[in-house]
mmCIF file of C-alpha atoms in Angstrom:
data_model
loop_
_atom_site.group_PDB
_atom_site.id
_atom_site.type_symbol
_atom_site.label_atom_id
_atom_site.label_comp_id
_atom_site.label_asym_id
_atom_site.label_seq_id
_atom_site.Cartn_x
_atom_site.Cartn_y
_atom_site.Cartn_z
ATOM 1 C CA UNK A 28 115.966 -119.747 92.876
ATOM 2 C CA UNK A 29 117.310 -122.055 95.676
ATOM 3 C CA UNK A 30 114.973 -124.686 96.810
ATOM 4 C CA UNK A 31 113.440 -124.469 100.575
ATOM 5 C CA UNK A 32 115.914 -125.575 102.534
ATOM 6 C CA UNK A 33 113.084 -127.335 103.899
ATOM 7 C CA UNK A 34 112.657 -129.273 100.461
ATOM 8 C CA UNK A 35 116.343 -130.258 100.144
ATOM 9 C CA UNK A 36 116.451 -132.123 102.816
ATOM 10 C CA UNK A 37 112.963 -133.871 101.713
ATOM 11 C CA UNK A 38 114.880 -134.641 97.980
ATOM 12 C CA UNK A 39 117.689 -135.526 99.161
ATOM 13 C CA UNK A 40 116.463 -138.433 102.295
ATOM 14 C CA UNK A 41 113.007 -139.281 99.991
ATOM 15 C CA UNK A 42 116.099 -140.343 97.387
ATOM 16 C CA UNK A 43 117.649 -142.393 99.811
ATOM 17 C CA UNK A 44 114.464 -144.278 101.636
ATOM 18 C CA UNK A 45 113.354 -144.193 97.534
ATOM 19 C CA UNK A 46 116.493 -145.621 96.191
ATOM 20 C CA UNK A 47 118.086 -148.379 99.001
ATOM 21 C CA UNK A 48 116.660 -151.403 101.490
ATOM 22 C CA UNK A 49 118.875 -149.329 104.041
ATOM 23 C CA UNK A 50 121.551 -146.716 104.293
ATOM 24 C CA UNK A 51 123.972 -148.238 107.898
ATOM 25 C CA UNK A 52 126.475 -145.870 109.728
ATOM 26 C CA UNK A 53 129.139 -146.175 112.149
ATOM 27 C CA UNK A 54 128.134 -142.930 112.921
ATOM 28 C CA UNK A 55 131.891 -140.599 114.622
ATOM 29 C CA UNK A 56 132.816 -140.993 118.087
ATOM 30 C CA UNK A 57 132.640 -137.497 118.666
ATOM 31 C CA UNK A 58 130.012 -135.376 116.219
ATOM 32 C CA UNK A 59 130.720 -132.112 117.720
ATOM 33 C CA UNK A 60 134.425 -130.527 116.198
ATOM 34 C CA UNK A 61 135.330 -127.254 115.343
ATOM 35 C CA UNK A 62 136.607 -126.285 112.658
ATOM 36 C CA UNK A 63 135.541 -129.801 110.782
ATOM 37 C CA UNK A 64 136.372 -131.191 107.864
ATOM 38 C CA UNK A 65 134.144 -134.982 107.086
ATOM 39 C CA UNK A 66 136.121 -135.971 103.971
ATOM 40 C CA UNK A 67 134.773 -139.459 101.477
ATOM 41 C CA UNK A 68 135.983 -142.001 99.288
ATOM 42 C CA UNK A 69 133.639 -141.017 96.109
ATOM 43 C CA UNK A 70 132.363 -144.838 94.370
ATOM 44 C CA UNK A 71 128.823 -144.451 94.559
ATOM 45 C CA UNK A 72 126.781 -141.203 92.665
ATOM 46 C CA UNK A 73 124.965 -140.984 96.271
ATOM 47 C CA UNK A 74 127.516 -139.814 98.244
ATOM 48 C CA UNK A 75 127.109 -136.797 98.424
ATOM 49 C CA UNK A 76 123.189 -137.645 100.074
ATOM 50 C CA UNK A 77 124.684 -140.224 102.336
ATOM 51 C CA UNK A 78 126.921 -138.116 103.786
ATOM 52 C CA UNK A 79 124.121 -135.117 103.973
ATOM 53 C CA UNK A 80 122.308 -137.997 105.682
ATOM 54 C CA UNK A 81 124.815 -138.434 108.643
ATOM 55 C CA UNK A 82 124.526 -134.521 109.162
ATOM 56 C CA UNK A 83 121.166 -134.579 109.464
ATOM 57 C CA UNK A 84 121.135 -137.066 112.348
ATOM 58 C CA UNK A 85 123.717 -135.512 113.659
ATOM 59 C CA UNK A 86 121.918 -132.440 113.650
ATOM 60 C CA UNK A 87 124.610 -130.075 111.725
ATOM 61 C CA UNK A 88 125.021 -128.472 109.024
ATOM 62 C CA UNK A 89 127.131 -128.492 105.549
ATOM 63 C CA UNK A 90 128.561 -126.319 103.531
ATOM 64 C CA UNK A 91 130.886 -128.256 99.864
ATOM 65 C CA UNK A 92 131.376 -127.286 96.690
ATOM 66 C CA UNK A 93 129.379 -128.328 93.527
ATOM 67 C CA UNK A 94 130.746 -127.500 89.656
ATOM 68 C CA UNK A 95 126.967 -129.169 88.174
ATOM 69 C CA UNK A 96 124.246 -125.013 88.299
ATOM 70 C CA UNK A 97 121.615 -127.221 88.302
ATOM 71 C CA UNK A 98 123.105 -128.624 91.743
ATOM 72 C CA UNK A 99 123.907 -125.985 93.484
ATOM 73 C CA UNK A 100 120.088 -124.342 92.656
ATOM 74 C CA UNK A 101 118.653 -127.206 93.624
ATOM 75 C CA UNK A 102 121.078 -127.934 97.267
ATOM 76 C CA UNK A 103 121.886 -124.082 98.114
ATOM 77 C CA UNK A 104 119.916 -124.524 101.147
ATOM 78 C CA UNK A 105 121.573 -127.558 101.960
ATOM 79 C CA UNK A 106 124.970 -126.175 100.944
ATOM 80 C CA UNK A 107 126.180 -126.146 98.548
ATOM 81 C CA UNK A 108 128.062 -123.616 96.927
ATOM 82 C CA UNK A 109 128.208 -123.632 93.417
ATOM 83 C CA UNK A 110 132.123 -123.555 91.864
ATOM 84 C CA UNK A 111 132.289 -123.228 88.335
ATOM 85 C CA UNK A 112 134.376 -125.425 86.837
ATOM 86 C CA UNK A 113 135.789 -122.934 83.821
ATOM 87 C CA UNK A 114 136.270 -119.806 86.605
ATOM 88 C CA UNK A 115 139.221 -120.730 88.620
ATOM 89 C CA UNK A 116 138.625 -117.004 89.738
ATOM 90 C CA UNK A 117 134.709 -117.814 91.032
ATOM 91 C CA UNK A 118 135.709 -121.506 92.137
ATOM 92 C CA UNK A 119 139.132 -119.474 94.564
ATOM 93 C CA UNK A 120 136.251 -116.763 96.340
ATOM 94 C CA UNK A 121 133.770 -119.186 96.863
ATOM 95 C CA UNK A 122 136.714 -122.244 98.611
ATOM 96 C CA UNK A 123 137.276 -118.999 100.714
ATOM 97 C CA UNK A 124 133.459 -118.397 101.223
ATOM 98 C CA UNK A 125 133.892 -122.368 102.357
ATOM 99 C CA UNK A 126 136.384 -121.836 105.078
ATOM 100 C CA UNK A 127 134.931 -118.618 106.478
ATOM 101 C CA UNK A 128 131.666 -120.962 106.834
ATOM 102 C CA UNK A 129 133.709 -123.898 108.633
ATOM 103 C CA UNK A 130 134.928 -120.855 111.309
ATOM 104 C CA UNK A 131 131.608 -119.960 111.771
ATOM 105 C CA UNK A 132 131.058 -123.585 112.527
ATOM 106 C CA UNK A 133 129.515 -125.354 109.674
ATOM 107 C CA UNK A 134 131.168 -128.921 109.005
ATOM 108 C CA UNK A 135 132.936 -128.514 105.110
ATOM 109 C CA UNK A 136 132.773 -131.397 103.469
ATOM 110 C CA UNK A 137 135.195 -132.816 100.706
ATOM 111 C CA UNK A 138 135.784 -135.924 98.247
ATOM 112 C CA UNK A 139 139.836 -135.178 98.181
ATOM 113 C CA UNK A 140 139.653 -137.700 95.456
ATOM 114 C CA UNK A 141 137.964 -134.970 93.530
ATOM 115 C CA UNK A 142 135.768 -137.039 91.301
ATOM 116 C CA UNK A 143 133.539 -140.198 91.467
ATOM 117 C CA UNK A 144 135.655 -143.195 90.064
ATOM 118 C CA UNK A 145 134.399 -147.182 91.021
ATOM 119 C CA UNK A 146 135.449 -148.865 93.807
ATOM 120 C CA UNK A 147 137.148 -150.463 95.578
ATOM 121 C CA UNK A 148 140.043 -148.135 94.965
ATOM 122 C CA UNK A 149 140.718 -145.130 96.857
ATOM 123 C CA UNK A 150 142.463 -142.760 94.185
ATOM 124 C CA UNK A 151 145.168 -140.755 94.850
ATOM 125 C CA UNK A 152 144.048 -137.535 96.740
ATOM 126 C CA UNK A 153 144.448 -133.719 96.481
ATOM 127 C CA UNK A 154 146.614 -131.295 98.085
ATOM 128 C CA UNK A 155 142.555 -129.883 99.842
ATOM 129 C CA UNK A 156 143.072 -131.273 102.670
ATOM 130 C CA UNK A 157 146.742 -130.065 103.303
ATOM 131 C CA UNK A 158 146.069 -126.377 102.170
ATOM 132 C CA UNK A 159 142.536 -126.348 105.129
ATOM 133 C CA UNK A 160 145.193 -127.716 107.679
ATOM 134 C CA UNK A 161 148.003 -124.956 107.147
ATOM 135 C CA UNK A 162 144.783 -122.442 106.417
ATOM 136 C CA UNK A 163 143.419 -123.699 110.339
ATOM 137 C CA UNK A 164 145.665 -125.802 111.781
ATOM 138 C CA UNK A 165 142.634 -126.464 114.394
ATOM 139 C CA UNK A 166 140.770 -128.129 112.025
ATOM 140 C CA UNK A 167 139.538 -131.653 112.623
ATOM 141 C CA UNK A 168 139.369 -134.262 110.081
ATOM 142 C CA UNK A 169 136.817 -136.570 110.177
ATOM 143 C CA UNK A 170 137.266 -139.139 107.744
ATOM 144 C CA UNK A 171 134.440 -141.591 105.885
ATOM 145 C CA UNK A 172 134.592 -144.615 104.265
ATOM 146 C CA UNK A 173 131.751 -145.463 102.206
ATOM 147 C CA UNK A 174 130.437 -148.625 100.841
ATOM 148 C CA UNK A 175 128.085 -148.615 98.279
ATOM 149 C CA UNK A 176 126.871 -152.566 97.996
ATOM 150 C CA UNK A 177 124.037 -154.395 95.318
ATOM 151 C CA UNK A 178 123.437 -157.919 96.785
ATOM 152 C CA UNK A 179 121.360 -159.483 99.307
ATOM 153 C CA UNK A 180 118.267 -157.352 97.604
ATOM 154 C CA UNK A 181 116.561 -154.948 94.881
ATOM 155 C CA UNK A 182 117.690 -152.096 95.898
ATOM 156 C CA UNK A 183 121.457 -151.297 97.178
ATOM 157 C CA UNK A 184 122.917 -150.715 101.337
ATOM 158 C CA UNK A 185 124.744 -148.301 102.412
ATOM 159 C CA UNK A 186 127.605 -148.656 104.785
ATOM 160 C CA UNK A 187 128.916 -145.153 106.270
ATOM 161 C CA UNK A 188 131.591 -145.744 107.783
ATOM 162 C CA UNK A 189 133.299 -143.144 110.310
ATOM 163 C CA UNK A 190 136.649 -143.157 111.591
ATOM 164 C CA UNK A 191 138.969 -141.422 114.401
ATOM 165 C CA UNK A 192 139.363 -137.543 113.461
ATOM 166 C CA UNK A 193 143.400 -136.668 112.350
ATOM 167 C CA UNK A 194 144.897 -133.655 113.941
ATOM 168 C CA UNK A 195 145.540 -130.808 111.249
ATOM 169 C CA UNK A 196 149.489 -131.739 112.714
ATOM 170 C CA UNK A 197 149.301 -135.138 111.173
ATOM 171 C CA UNK A 198 146.650 -135.003 107.869
ATOM 172 C CA UNK A 199 148.791 -135.593 104.454
ATOM 173 C CA UNK A 200 147.760 -137.148 101.323
ATOM 174 C CA UNK A 201 148.505 -140.131 102.732
ATOM 175 C CA UNK A 202 147.283 -140.635 106.155
ATOM 176 C CA UNK A 203 143.946 -139.543 104.265
ATOM 177 C CA UNK A 204 144.148 -141.219 101.765
ATOM 178 C CA UNK A 205 145.408 -144.607 103.930
ATOM 179 C CA UNK A 206 142.211 -143.505 106.537
ATOM 180 C CA UNK A 207 140.053 -143.695 103.313
ATOM 181 C CA UNK A 208 141.580 -147.321 102.473
ATOM 182 C CA UNK A 209 140.976 -148.606 106.189
ATOM 183 C CA UNK A 210 137.497 -147.019 106.511
ATOM 184 C CA UNK A 211 136.476 -148.866 103.344
ATOM 185 C CA UNK A 212 137.985 -151.923 103.824
ATOM 186 C CA UNK A 213 135.825 -153.562 106.875
ATOM 187 C CA UNK A 214 133.253 -156.242 105.847
ATOM 188 C CA UNK A 215 129.338 -155.639 104.941
ATOM 189 C CA UNK A 216 128.215 -160.026 106.582
ATOM 190 C CA UNK A 217 129.783 -158.926 109.524
ATOM 191 C CA UNK A 218 128.462 -156.016 110.006
ATOM 192 C CA UNK A 219 124.832 -156.991 109.497
ATOM 193 C CA UNK A 220 126.232 -158.813 112.998
ATOM 194 C CA UNK A 221 127.184 -156.219 114.762
ATOM 195 C CA UNK A 222 124.155 -154.259 115.978
ATOM 196 C CA UNK A 223 125.991 -152.049 118.492
ATOM 197 C CA UNK A 224 128.576 -150.114 116.514
ATOM 198 C CA UNK A 225 126.455 -149.896 112.853
ATOM 199 C CA UNK A 226 123.104 -149.204 113.518
ATOM 200 C CA UNK A 227 120.317 -148.593 110.859
ATOM 201 C CA UNK A 228 120.599 -144.192 109.793
ATOM 202 C CA UNK A 229 117.870 -144.470 106.859
ATOM 203 C CA UNK A 230 115.663 -147.171 106.331
ATOM 204 C CA UNK A 231 114.035 -146.880 102.840
ATOM 205 C CA UNK A 232 112.131 -149.379 100.892
ATOM 206 C CA UNK A 233 111.786 -153.767 100.894
ATOM 207 C CA UNK A 234 112.103 -156.205 98.334
ATOM 208 C CA UNK A 235 109.054 -156.953 96.206
ATOM 209 C CA UNK A 236 109.511 -160.920 98.143
ATOM 210 C CA UNK A 237 110.102 -159.382 101.853
#
């Protein structure tokens, strides 16, 4: 049984509010591309939550594949579709369902490295992006660089950096990997002073000394 959509939204956003000091973002220049894939590096356990908060702020609905059945039940109303690792046929069918949802106007969310890993490097990009570009050549590919930094506060800060969308005609594993590397290479100290581009997406929990 799926958690109701409104409850799923509350779970995701309250998780960020409790676990982070704040979440900042450099938002997309045009959040209304269709069809569109949002793809991001995967250095943090909270990456899915952070992308969801971005979708919510942009007024967009997302769709993505998850392998964990409990996560699929909890976050099904937020766009998650279960893709069991042990069933290649089901994964293929559900991925095609994601593609149809993308064509219908939802944002397809992908972490193209394929697995969570430690920063700072971007791992080898898997071929899913290129396959989507061939399947639907109208697709725009929106790169997102995510940084989570434990530094000045009791809780970490998160940074979500949207780059320039890449047309399907230009997407490749190399282009995607280079875009993500560039988007996570910024100085967080300088970004803190750049209120013109960096905005607060989620105001989290203050440190004990604040």
